[in-house]
Coordinates of C-alpha atoms and ligand atoms in Angstrom, one line a residue:
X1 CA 14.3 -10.7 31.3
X2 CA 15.5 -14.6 30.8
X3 CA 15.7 -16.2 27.5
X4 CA 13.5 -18.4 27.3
X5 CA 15.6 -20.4 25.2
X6 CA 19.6 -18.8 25.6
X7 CA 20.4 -18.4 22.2
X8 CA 24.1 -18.2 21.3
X9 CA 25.2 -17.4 17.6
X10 CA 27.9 -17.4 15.8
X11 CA 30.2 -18.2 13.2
X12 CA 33.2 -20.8 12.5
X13 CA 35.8 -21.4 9.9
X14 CA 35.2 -24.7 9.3
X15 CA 34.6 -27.3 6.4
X16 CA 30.7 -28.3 6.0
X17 CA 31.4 -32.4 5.8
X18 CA 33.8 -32.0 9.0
X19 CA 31.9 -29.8 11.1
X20 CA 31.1 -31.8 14.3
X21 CA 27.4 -30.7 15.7
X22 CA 23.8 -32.3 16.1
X23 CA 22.2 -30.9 13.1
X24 CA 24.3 -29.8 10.0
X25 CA 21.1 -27.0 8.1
X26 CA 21.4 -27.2 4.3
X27 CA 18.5 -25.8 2.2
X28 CA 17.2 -27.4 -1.2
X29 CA 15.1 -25.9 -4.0
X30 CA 12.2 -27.6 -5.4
X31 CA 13.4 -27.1 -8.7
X32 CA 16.9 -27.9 -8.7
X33 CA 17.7 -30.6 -11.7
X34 CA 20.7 -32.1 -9.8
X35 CA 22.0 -31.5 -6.1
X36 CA 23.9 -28.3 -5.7
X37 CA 27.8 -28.5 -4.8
X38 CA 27.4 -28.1 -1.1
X39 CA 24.9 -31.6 -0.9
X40 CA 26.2 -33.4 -3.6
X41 CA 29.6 -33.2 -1.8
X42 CA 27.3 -34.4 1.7
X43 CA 25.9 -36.5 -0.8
X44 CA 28.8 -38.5 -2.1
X45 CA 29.8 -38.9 2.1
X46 CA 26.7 -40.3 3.0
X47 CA 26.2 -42.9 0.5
X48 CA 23.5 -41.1 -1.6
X49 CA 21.3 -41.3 1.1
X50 CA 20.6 -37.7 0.2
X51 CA 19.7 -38.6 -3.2
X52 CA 17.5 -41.7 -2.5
X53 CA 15.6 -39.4 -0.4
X54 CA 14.6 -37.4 -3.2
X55 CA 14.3 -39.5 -5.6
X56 CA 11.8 -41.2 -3.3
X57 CA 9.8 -38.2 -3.4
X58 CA 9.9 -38.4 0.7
X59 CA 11.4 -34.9 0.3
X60 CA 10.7 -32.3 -2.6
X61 CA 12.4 -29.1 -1.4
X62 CA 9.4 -27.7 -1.1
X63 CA 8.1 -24.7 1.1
X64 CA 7.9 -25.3 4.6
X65 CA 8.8 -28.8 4.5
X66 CA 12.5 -30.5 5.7
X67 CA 13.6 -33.6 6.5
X68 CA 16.7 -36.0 8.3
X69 CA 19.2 -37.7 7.2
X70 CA 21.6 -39.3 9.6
X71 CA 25.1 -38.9 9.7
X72 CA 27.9 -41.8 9.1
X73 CA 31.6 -42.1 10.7
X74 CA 32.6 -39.7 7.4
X75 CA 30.5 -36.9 8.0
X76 CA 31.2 -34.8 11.1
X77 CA 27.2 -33.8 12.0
X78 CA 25.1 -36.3 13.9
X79 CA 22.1 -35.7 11.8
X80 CA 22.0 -33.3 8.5
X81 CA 18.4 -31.7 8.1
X82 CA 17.6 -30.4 4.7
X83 CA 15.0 -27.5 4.5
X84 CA 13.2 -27.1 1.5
X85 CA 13.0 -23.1 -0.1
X86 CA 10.7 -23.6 -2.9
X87 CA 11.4 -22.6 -6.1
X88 CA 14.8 -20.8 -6.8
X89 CA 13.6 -17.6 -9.0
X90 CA 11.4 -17.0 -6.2
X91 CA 13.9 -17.5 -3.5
X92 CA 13.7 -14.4 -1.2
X93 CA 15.7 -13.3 2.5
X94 CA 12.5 -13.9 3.8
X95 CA 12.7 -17.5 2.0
X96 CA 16.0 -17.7 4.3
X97 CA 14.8 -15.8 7.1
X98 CA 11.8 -18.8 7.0
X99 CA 14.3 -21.4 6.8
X100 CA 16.6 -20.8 9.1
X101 CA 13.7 -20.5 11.6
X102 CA 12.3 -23.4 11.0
X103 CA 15.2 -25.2 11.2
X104 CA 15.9 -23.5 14.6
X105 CA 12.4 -24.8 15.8
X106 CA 13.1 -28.2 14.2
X107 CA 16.1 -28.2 16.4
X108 CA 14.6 -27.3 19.8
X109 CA 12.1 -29.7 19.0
X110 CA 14.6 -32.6 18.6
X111 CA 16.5 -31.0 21.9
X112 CA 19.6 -30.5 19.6
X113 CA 22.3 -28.8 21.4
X114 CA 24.5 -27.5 18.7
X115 CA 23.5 -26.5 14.9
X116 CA 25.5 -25.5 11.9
X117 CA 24.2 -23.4 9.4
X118 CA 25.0 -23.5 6.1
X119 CA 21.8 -22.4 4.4
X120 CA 23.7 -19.6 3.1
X121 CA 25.1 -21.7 0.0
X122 CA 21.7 -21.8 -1.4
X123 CA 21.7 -17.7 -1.5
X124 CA 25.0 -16.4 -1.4
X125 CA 25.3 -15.9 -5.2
X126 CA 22.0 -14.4 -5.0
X127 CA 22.2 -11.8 -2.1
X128 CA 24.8 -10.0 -0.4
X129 CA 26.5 -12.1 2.4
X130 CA 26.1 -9.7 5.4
X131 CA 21.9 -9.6 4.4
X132 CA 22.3 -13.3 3.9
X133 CA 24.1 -13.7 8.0
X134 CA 21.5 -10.9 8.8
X135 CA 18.8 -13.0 7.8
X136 CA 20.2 -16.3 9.4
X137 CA 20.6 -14.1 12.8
X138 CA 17.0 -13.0 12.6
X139 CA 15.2 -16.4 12.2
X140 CA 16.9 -18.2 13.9
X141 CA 15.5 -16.3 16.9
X142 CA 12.6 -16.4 15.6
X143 CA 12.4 -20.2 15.3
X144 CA 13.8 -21.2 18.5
X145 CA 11.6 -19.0 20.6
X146 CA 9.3 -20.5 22.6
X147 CA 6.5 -18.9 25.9
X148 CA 6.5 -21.1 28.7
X149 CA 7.7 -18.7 31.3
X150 CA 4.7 -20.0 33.3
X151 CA 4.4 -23.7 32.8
X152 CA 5.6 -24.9 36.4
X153 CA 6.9 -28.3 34.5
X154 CA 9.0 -26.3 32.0
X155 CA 11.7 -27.5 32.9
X156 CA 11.0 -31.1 32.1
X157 CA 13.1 -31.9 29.2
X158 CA 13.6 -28.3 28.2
X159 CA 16.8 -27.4 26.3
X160 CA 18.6 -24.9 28.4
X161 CA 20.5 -23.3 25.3
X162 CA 21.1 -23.5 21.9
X163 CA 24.2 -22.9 20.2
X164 CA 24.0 -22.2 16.2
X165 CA 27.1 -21.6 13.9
X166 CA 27.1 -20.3 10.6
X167 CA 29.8 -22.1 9.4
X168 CA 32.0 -21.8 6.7
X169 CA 35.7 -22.4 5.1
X170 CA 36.5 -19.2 3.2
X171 CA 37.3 -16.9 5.8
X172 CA 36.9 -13.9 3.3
X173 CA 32.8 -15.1 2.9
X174 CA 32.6 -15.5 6.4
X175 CA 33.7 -12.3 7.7
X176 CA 30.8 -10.8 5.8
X177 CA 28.7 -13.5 7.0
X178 CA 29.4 -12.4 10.8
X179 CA 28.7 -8.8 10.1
X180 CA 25.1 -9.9 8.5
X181 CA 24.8 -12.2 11.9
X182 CA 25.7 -9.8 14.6
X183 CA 23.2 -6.8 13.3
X184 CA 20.7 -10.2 13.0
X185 CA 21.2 -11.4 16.4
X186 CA 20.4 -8.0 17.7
X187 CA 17.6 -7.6 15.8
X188 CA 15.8 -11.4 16.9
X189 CA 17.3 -10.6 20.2
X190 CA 14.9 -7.8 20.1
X191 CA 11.9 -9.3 18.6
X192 CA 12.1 -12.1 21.1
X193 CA 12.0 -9.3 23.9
X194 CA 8.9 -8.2 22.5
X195 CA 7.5 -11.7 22.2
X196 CA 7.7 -12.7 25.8
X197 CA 7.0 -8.9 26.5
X198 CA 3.1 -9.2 24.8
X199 CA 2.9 -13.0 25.6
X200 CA 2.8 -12.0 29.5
X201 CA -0.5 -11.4 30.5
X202 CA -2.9 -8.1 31.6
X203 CA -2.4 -9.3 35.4
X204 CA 1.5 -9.1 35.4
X205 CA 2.1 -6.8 32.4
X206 CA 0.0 -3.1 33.4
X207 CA 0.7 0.2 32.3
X208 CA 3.4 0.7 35.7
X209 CA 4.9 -2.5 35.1
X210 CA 5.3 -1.8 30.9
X211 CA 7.5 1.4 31.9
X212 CA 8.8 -0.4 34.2
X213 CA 10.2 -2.7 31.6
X214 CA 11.0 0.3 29.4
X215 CA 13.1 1.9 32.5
X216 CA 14.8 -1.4 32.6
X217 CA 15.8 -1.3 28.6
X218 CA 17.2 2.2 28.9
X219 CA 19.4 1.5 32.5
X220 CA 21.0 -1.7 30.3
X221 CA 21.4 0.5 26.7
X222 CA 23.4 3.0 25.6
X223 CA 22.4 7.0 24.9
X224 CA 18.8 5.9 25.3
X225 CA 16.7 7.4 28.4
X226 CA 13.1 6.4 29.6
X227 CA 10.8 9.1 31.1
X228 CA 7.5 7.9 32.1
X229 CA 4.7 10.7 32.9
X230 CA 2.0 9.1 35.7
X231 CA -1.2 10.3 35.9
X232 CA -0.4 13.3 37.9
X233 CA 1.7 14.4 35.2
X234 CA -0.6 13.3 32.4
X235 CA -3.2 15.5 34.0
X236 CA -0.9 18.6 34.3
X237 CA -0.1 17.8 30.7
X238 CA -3.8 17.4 29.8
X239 CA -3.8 14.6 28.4
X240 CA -7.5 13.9 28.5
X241 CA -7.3 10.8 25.6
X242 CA -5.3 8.7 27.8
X243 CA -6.5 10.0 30.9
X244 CA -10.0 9.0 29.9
X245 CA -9.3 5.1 28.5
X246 CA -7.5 4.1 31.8
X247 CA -10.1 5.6 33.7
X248 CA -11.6 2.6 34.3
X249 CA -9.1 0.5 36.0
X250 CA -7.3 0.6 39.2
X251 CA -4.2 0.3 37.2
X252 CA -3.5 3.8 36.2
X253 CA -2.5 4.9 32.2
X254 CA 1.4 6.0 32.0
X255 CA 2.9 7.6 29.1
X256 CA 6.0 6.3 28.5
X257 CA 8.9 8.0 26.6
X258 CA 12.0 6.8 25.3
X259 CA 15.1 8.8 23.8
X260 CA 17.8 7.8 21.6
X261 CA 20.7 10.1 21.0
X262 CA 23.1 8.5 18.7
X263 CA 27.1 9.2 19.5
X264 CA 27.9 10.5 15.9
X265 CA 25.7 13.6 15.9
X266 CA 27.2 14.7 13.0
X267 CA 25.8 11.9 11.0
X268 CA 22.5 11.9 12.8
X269 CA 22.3 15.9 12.2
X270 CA 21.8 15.2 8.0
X271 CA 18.4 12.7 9.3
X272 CA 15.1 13.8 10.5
X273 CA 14.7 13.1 14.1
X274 CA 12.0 10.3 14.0
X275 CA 9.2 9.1 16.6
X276 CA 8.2 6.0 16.7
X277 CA 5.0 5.5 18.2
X278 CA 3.0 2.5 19.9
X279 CA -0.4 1.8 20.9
X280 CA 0.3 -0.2 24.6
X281 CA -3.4 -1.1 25.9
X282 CA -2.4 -3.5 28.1
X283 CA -5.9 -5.4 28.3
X284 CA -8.6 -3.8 26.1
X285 CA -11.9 -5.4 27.2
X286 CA -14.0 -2.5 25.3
X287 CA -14.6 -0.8 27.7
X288 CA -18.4 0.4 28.8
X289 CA -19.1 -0.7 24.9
X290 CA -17.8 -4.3 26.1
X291 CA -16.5 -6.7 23.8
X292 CA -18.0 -9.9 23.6
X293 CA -17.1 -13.4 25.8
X294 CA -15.4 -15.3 23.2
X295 CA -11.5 -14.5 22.4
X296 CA -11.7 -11.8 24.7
X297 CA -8.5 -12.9 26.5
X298 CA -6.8 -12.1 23.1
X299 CA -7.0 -8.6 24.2
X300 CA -3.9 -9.1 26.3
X301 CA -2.1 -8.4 22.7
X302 CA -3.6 -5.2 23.1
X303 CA 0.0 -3.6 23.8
X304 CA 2.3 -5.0 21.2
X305 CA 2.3 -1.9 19.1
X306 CA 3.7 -0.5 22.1
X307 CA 6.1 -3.1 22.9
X308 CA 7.4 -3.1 19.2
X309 CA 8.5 0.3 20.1
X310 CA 10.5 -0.5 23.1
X311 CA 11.7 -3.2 21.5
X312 CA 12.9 -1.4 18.4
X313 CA 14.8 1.0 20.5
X314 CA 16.4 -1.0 22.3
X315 CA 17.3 -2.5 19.1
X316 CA 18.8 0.6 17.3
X317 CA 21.0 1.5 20.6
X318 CA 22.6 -2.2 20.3
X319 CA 23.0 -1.3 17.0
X320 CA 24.4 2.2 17.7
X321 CA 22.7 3.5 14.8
X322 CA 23.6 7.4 14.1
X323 CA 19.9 8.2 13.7
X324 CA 18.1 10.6 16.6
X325 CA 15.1 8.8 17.4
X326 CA 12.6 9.1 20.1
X327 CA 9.6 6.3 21.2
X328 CA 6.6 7.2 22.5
X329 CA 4.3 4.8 24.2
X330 CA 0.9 5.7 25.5
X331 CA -0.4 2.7 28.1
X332 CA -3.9 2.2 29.7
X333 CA -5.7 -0.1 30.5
X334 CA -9.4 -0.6 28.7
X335 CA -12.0 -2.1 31.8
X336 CA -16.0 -0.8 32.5
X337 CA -16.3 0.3 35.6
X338 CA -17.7 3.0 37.7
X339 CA -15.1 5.6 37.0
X340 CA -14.8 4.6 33.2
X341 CA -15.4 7.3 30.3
X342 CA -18.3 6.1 28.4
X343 CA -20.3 6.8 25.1
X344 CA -21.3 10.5 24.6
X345 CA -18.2 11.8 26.9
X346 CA -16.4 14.9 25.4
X347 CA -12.6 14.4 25.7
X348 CA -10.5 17.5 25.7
X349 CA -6.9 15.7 24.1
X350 CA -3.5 16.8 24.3
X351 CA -3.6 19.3 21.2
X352 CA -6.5 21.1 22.2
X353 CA -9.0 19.4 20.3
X354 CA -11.9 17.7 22.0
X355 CA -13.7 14.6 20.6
X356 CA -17.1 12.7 21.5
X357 CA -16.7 9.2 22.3
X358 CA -19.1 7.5 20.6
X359 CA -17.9 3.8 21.0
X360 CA -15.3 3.3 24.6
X361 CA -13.7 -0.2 22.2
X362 CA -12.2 2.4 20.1
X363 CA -9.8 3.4 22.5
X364 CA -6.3 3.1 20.7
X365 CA -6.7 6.2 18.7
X366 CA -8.0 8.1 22.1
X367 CA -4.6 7.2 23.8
X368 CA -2.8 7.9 20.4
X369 CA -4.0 10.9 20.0
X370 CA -2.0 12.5 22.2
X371 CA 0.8 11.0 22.4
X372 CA 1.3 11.9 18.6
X373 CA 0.7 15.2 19.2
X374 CA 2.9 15.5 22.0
X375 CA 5.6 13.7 19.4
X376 CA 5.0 16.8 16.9
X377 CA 5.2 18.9 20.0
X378 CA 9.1 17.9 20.6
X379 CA 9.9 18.6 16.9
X380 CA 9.9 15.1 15.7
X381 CA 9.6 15.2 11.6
X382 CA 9.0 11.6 11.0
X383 CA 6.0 10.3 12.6
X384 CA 5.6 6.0 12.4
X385 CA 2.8 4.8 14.5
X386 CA 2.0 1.1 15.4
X387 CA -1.0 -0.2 16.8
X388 CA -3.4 -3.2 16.9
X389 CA -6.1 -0.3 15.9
X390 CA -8.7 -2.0 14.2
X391 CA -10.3 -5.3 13.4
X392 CA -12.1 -3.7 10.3
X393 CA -8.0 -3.8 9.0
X394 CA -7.7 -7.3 9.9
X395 CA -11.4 -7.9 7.7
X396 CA -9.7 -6.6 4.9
X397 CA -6.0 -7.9 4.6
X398 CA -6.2 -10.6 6.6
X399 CA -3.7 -11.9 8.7
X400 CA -1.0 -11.4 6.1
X401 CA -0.3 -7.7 6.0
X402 CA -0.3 -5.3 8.2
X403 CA -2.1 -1.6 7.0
X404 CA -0.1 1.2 6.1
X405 CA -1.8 4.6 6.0
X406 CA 0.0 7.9 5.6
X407 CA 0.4 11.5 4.2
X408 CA 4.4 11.1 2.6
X409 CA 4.7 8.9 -0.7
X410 CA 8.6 8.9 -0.2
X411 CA 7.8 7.5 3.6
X412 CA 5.4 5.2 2.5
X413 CA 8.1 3.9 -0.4
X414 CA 10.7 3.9 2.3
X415 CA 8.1 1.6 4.2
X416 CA 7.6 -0.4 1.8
X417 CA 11.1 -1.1 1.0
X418 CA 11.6 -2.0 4.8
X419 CA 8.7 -4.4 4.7
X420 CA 10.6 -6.2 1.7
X421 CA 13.8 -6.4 3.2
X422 CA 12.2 -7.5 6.5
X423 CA 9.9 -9.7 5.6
X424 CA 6.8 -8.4 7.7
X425 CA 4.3 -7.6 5.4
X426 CA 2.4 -4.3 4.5
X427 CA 0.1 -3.4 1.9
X428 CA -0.8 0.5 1.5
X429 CA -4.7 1.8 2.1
X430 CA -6.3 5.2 2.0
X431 CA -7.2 7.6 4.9
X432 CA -8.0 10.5 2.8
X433 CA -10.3 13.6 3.4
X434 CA -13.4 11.6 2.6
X435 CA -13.0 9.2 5.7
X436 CA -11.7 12.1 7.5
X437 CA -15.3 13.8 7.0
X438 CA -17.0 10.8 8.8
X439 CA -15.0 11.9 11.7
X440 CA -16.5 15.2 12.2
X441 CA -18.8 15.4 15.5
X442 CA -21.7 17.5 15.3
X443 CA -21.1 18.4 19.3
X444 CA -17.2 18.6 19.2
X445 CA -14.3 18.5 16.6
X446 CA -14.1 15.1 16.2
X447 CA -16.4 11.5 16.8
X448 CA -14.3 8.1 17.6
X449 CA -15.7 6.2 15.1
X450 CA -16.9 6.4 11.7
X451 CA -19.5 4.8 9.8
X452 CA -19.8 1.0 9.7
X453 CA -17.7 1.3 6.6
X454 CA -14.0 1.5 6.1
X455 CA -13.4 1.5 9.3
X456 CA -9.3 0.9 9.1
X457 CA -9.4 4.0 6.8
X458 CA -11.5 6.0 9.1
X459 CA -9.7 5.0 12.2
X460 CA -6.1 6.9 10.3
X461 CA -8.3 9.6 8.9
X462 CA -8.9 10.3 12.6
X463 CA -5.1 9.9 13.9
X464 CA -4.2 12.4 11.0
X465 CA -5.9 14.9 12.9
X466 CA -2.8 14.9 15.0
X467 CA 0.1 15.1 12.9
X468 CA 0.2 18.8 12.1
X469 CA 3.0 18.7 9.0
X470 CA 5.0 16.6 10.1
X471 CA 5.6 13.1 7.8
X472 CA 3.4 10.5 8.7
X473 CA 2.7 7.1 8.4
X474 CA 0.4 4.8 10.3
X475 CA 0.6 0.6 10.7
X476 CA -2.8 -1.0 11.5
X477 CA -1.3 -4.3 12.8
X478 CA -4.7 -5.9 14.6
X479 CA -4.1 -9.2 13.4
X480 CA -0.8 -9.5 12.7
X481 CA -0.3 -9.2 16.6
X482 CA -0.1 -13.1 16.6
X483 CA 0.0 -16.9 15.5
X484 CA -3.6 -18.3 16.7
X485 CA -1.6 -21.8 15.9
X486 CA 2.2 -22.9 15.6
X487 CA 3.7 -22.6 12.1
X488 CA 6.3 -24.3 11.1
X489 CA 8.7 -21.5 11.9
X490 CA 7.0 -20.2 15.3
X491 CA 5.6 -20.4 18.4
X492 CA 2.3 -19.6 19.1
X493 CA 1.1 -16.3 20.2
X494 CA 2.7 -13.1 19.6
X495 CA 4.6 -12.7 16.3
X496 CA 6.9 -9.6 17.6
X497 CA 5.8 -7.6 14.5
X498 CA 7.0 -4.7 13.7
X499 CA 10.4 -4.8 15.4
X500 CA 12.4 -6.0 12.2
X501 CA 9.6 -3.5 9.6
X502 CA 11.1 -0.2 12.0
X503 CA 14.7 -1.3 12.5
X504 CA 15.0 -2.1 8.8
X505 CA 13.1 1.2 7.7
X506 CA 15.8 2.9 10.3
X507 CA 19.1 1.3 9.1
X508 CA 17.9 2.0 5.7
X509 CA 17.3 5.7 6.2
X510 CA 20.8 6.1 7.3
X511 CA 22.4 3.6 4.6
X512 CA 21.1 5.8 1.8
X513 CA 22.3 9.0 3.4
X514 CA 25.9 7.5 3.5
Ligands
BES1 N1 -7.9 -3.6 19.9 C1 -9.1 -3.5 19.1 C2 -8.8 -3.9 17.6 C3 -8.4 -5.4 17.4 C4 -9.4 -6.3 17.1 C5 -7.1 -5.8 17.5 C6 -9.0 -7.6 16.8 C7 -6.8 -7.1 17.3 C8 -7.7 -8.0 16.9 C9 -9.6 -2.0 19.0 O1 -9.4 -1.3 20.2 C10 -11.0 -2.1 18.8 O2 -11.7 -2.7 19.6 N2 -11.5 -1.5 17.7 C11 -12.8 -1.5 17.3 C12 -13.2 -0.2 16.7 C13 -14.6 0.1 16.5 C14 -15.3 0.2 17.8 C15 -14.8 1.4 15.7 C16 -13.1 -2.6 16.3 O3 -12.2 -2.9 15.5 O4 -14.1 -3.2 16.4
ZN2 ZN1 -11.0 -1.5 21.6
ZN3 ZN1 -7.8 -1.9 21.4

């Protein structure tokens, strides 16, 4: 797949006032007394210009907020662009992870060529360097990205490619930098894979053409293989829960399965072999029980818990990470139609266990269903699953946090730790034996939806059904799928979430064992 915008990062031994580049990135608290060393030295070089500017009040440091100040024949960078990062006790990587994006989109949007980061001063005392590069890796992708793979005058005044330096004159500091930057650039590589992956719509992106993409990941990473099961294989399988969503549509379900088998086995052998798990409908229009007319087309995000998947494995083979892990991504399409299941159906599922469909829009956890059981099938002890399940999660939390549901504390911890260091948000919910009880059919083992109530928690209470004894744990990301507007640090449409919350939770799971 192209960039959309050709990203090349890196790092360079350099001195911040001499650096030569379009846009020199140095952050600011909104609490600082006096100008830290870095900008009082940029400071001194520009005449105070820096320091007028503040004094102004034109520019407080605060969140989300930057601002320009030229350069002058004694300062190497064309332009310096201070981004604001709050207060400094409540400085985060995310704070960085923000800033650095949005100095990336700040820079595409002035059609800067070359950028310098040094927003690392503000938290190198603060954080380790190689998180700190990690971080500047990660969001810088994120910033810079941009859909327009189908806007026939794209090319108009587009910026071909972007080339950002973490720069730096202690060699020492920016060795560690780089380490923190490759593992980054991997990582918002990645995420910017699954962006464009979920931006592109339910006409060009369909269940063939999704393991189609997956194929394409495996043939260009190492130790990672892509089988995909069509529907001839799904129904030898019996794999009636995807079977029975993509009835409906003339572009038959796939399930799609990816392997990762790490080339220091002896390392893996001490972890659990983990499955990661993704929801991929690639258009969910409800189905028989049809969604209404407005925001419908949203749907097309129907898929990125799948995506997030494949994008996280290709991830961890760039990464080489010693971990076994294995994706699974069930993909159908969700249309009415002639041949579509519909209310009252009883679905025999990949486990054995049959379930009355009661409502066709609640289709995620009929595809799920079996592909997690097929996961605790091949032996995998971790189970993570990711979909856009329900909008009753998105009533409750928002679009800030994504729902996590599961039956492990130490995997939900270990979760929770990931979300922290990544910076995609997660807050914990139930999905006990009481919603489980709403699940219970009175004509089969289990009924697709609950009651009107709790419906996040009654959608997992329902996937847990599936997981045997294996560890669990469940993210309900239906509204984190996407930005409905720009933000100051991203495109619009699909955030890519999930891809940093899994690759995190995997490189911390083998950085403890170590
Ligand atoms: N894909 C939707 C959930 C969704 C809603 C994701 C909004 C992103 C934004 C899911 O398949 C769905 O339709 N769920 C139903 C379940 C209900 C019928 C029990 C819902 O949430 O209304
Ligand atoms: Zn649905
Ligand atoms: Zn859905």
């Amino acid at each position: 797949m192209k960039q959309i915008i050709n990203v090349r990062l890196n790092t360079r031994n350099v001195d911040f006032s001499r650096c030569k580049t379009d846009v020199l990135v140095v952050g600011v608290f909104s609490d600082a007394k006096k100008l830290d060393s870095l900008n009082a030295q940029l400071d001194k070089k520009l005449a105070g210009a820096i320091g007028r500017l503040i004094k102004l009040g034109d520019f407080k440091g605060a969140d989300k907020t930057s601002a320009i100040v030229y350069g002058n024949e004694k300062i190497g960078a064309r332009r310096i662009l201070l981004v604001g990062l709050g207060e400094k006790d409540k400085a985060t990587l995310d704070t960085l992870r923000k800033a650095a994006a949005n100095a990336a989109k700040k820079s595409v949007e002035i059609k800067a060529k070359t950028v310098a980061l040094a927003l690392h001063k503000a938290f190198g005392k603060k954080f380790d360097l190689s998180a700190v590069g990690r971080a500047c890796g990660e969001g810088t992708y994120f910033g810079s990205y941009i859909y327009d793979e189908y806007v026939t005058d794209s090319q108009n005044g587009r910026l071909g490619s972007l080339k950002v330096e973490v720069i730096e004159p202690d060699s020492g500091k920016l060795r560690q930098l780089k380490k923190g930057l490759t593992a980054g650039a991997i990582i918002g590589r990645a995420q910017s894979y699954a962006r464009t992956l979920a931006n592109r719509p339910g006409n060009v992106i369909y269940p063939a053409t999704l393991a189609a993409a997956a194929k394409e990941v495996a043939r260009g990473a190492k130790r990672l293989s892509c089988t995909v099961f069509d529907k001839k294989q799904l129904t030898e399988k019996g794999m009636g829960g995807i079977l029975a969503v993509g009835s409906g549509s003339q572009h038959e379900p796939r399930l799609i399965i990816l392997k990762y088998s790490p080339a220091n086995n002896k390392a893996a052998s001490k972890l659990p072999v983990v499955a990661l798990v993704g929801k991929a409908v690639t258009f969910d229009s409800g189905g028989i029980s049809i969604k209404p007319a407005a925001n419908m087309d949203e749907m097309k995000l129907d898929k990125t818990g799948g995506i997030a998947v494949l994008a996280t494995m290709k991830a961890l083979a760039e990464l080489e990470l010693p971990i076994r892990v294995y994706g699974f991504i069930p993909s159908a399409e969700n249309l009415p139609g002639g041949s579509s299941y519909r209310p009252g159906d009883i679905i025999n599922t990949f486990c054995g266990k049959t379930v009355e469909v009661q409502n066709t829009d609640a289709e995620g956890r009929m595809i799920l269903c079996d592909a997690l059981a097929y996961a605790v099938k091949q032996k995998c002890e971790v189970i993570i699953d990711i979909a856009t399940l329900t909008g009753a999660c998105m009533v409750a939390l928002g679009k800030h946090k994504a729902g996590l549901m599961g039956n492990d504390d130490e995997l939900i911890r270990q979760l929770q730790k990931a979300s922290e260091d990544s910076g995609e948000k997660v807050w914990h919910m139930p999905s006990g034996d009481e919603y489980a009880e709403e699940m219970k059919s009175k004509i089969a083992d289990l009924k697709n939806i609950g009651s009107r109530w709790g419906g996040a928690c009654t959608a997992a209470a329902f996937l847990r059904q599936f997981i045997g004894d294996a560890k669990w744990a469940h993210l309900d990301i239906a509204g984190m799928d996407q930005f409905q507007n720009p933000t100051e640090y991203s495109a619009v449409g699909s955030s890519g979430f999930g891809v940093r919350l899994m690759t995190t939770y995997l490189m911390n799971l083998i950085n403890r064992k170590k």
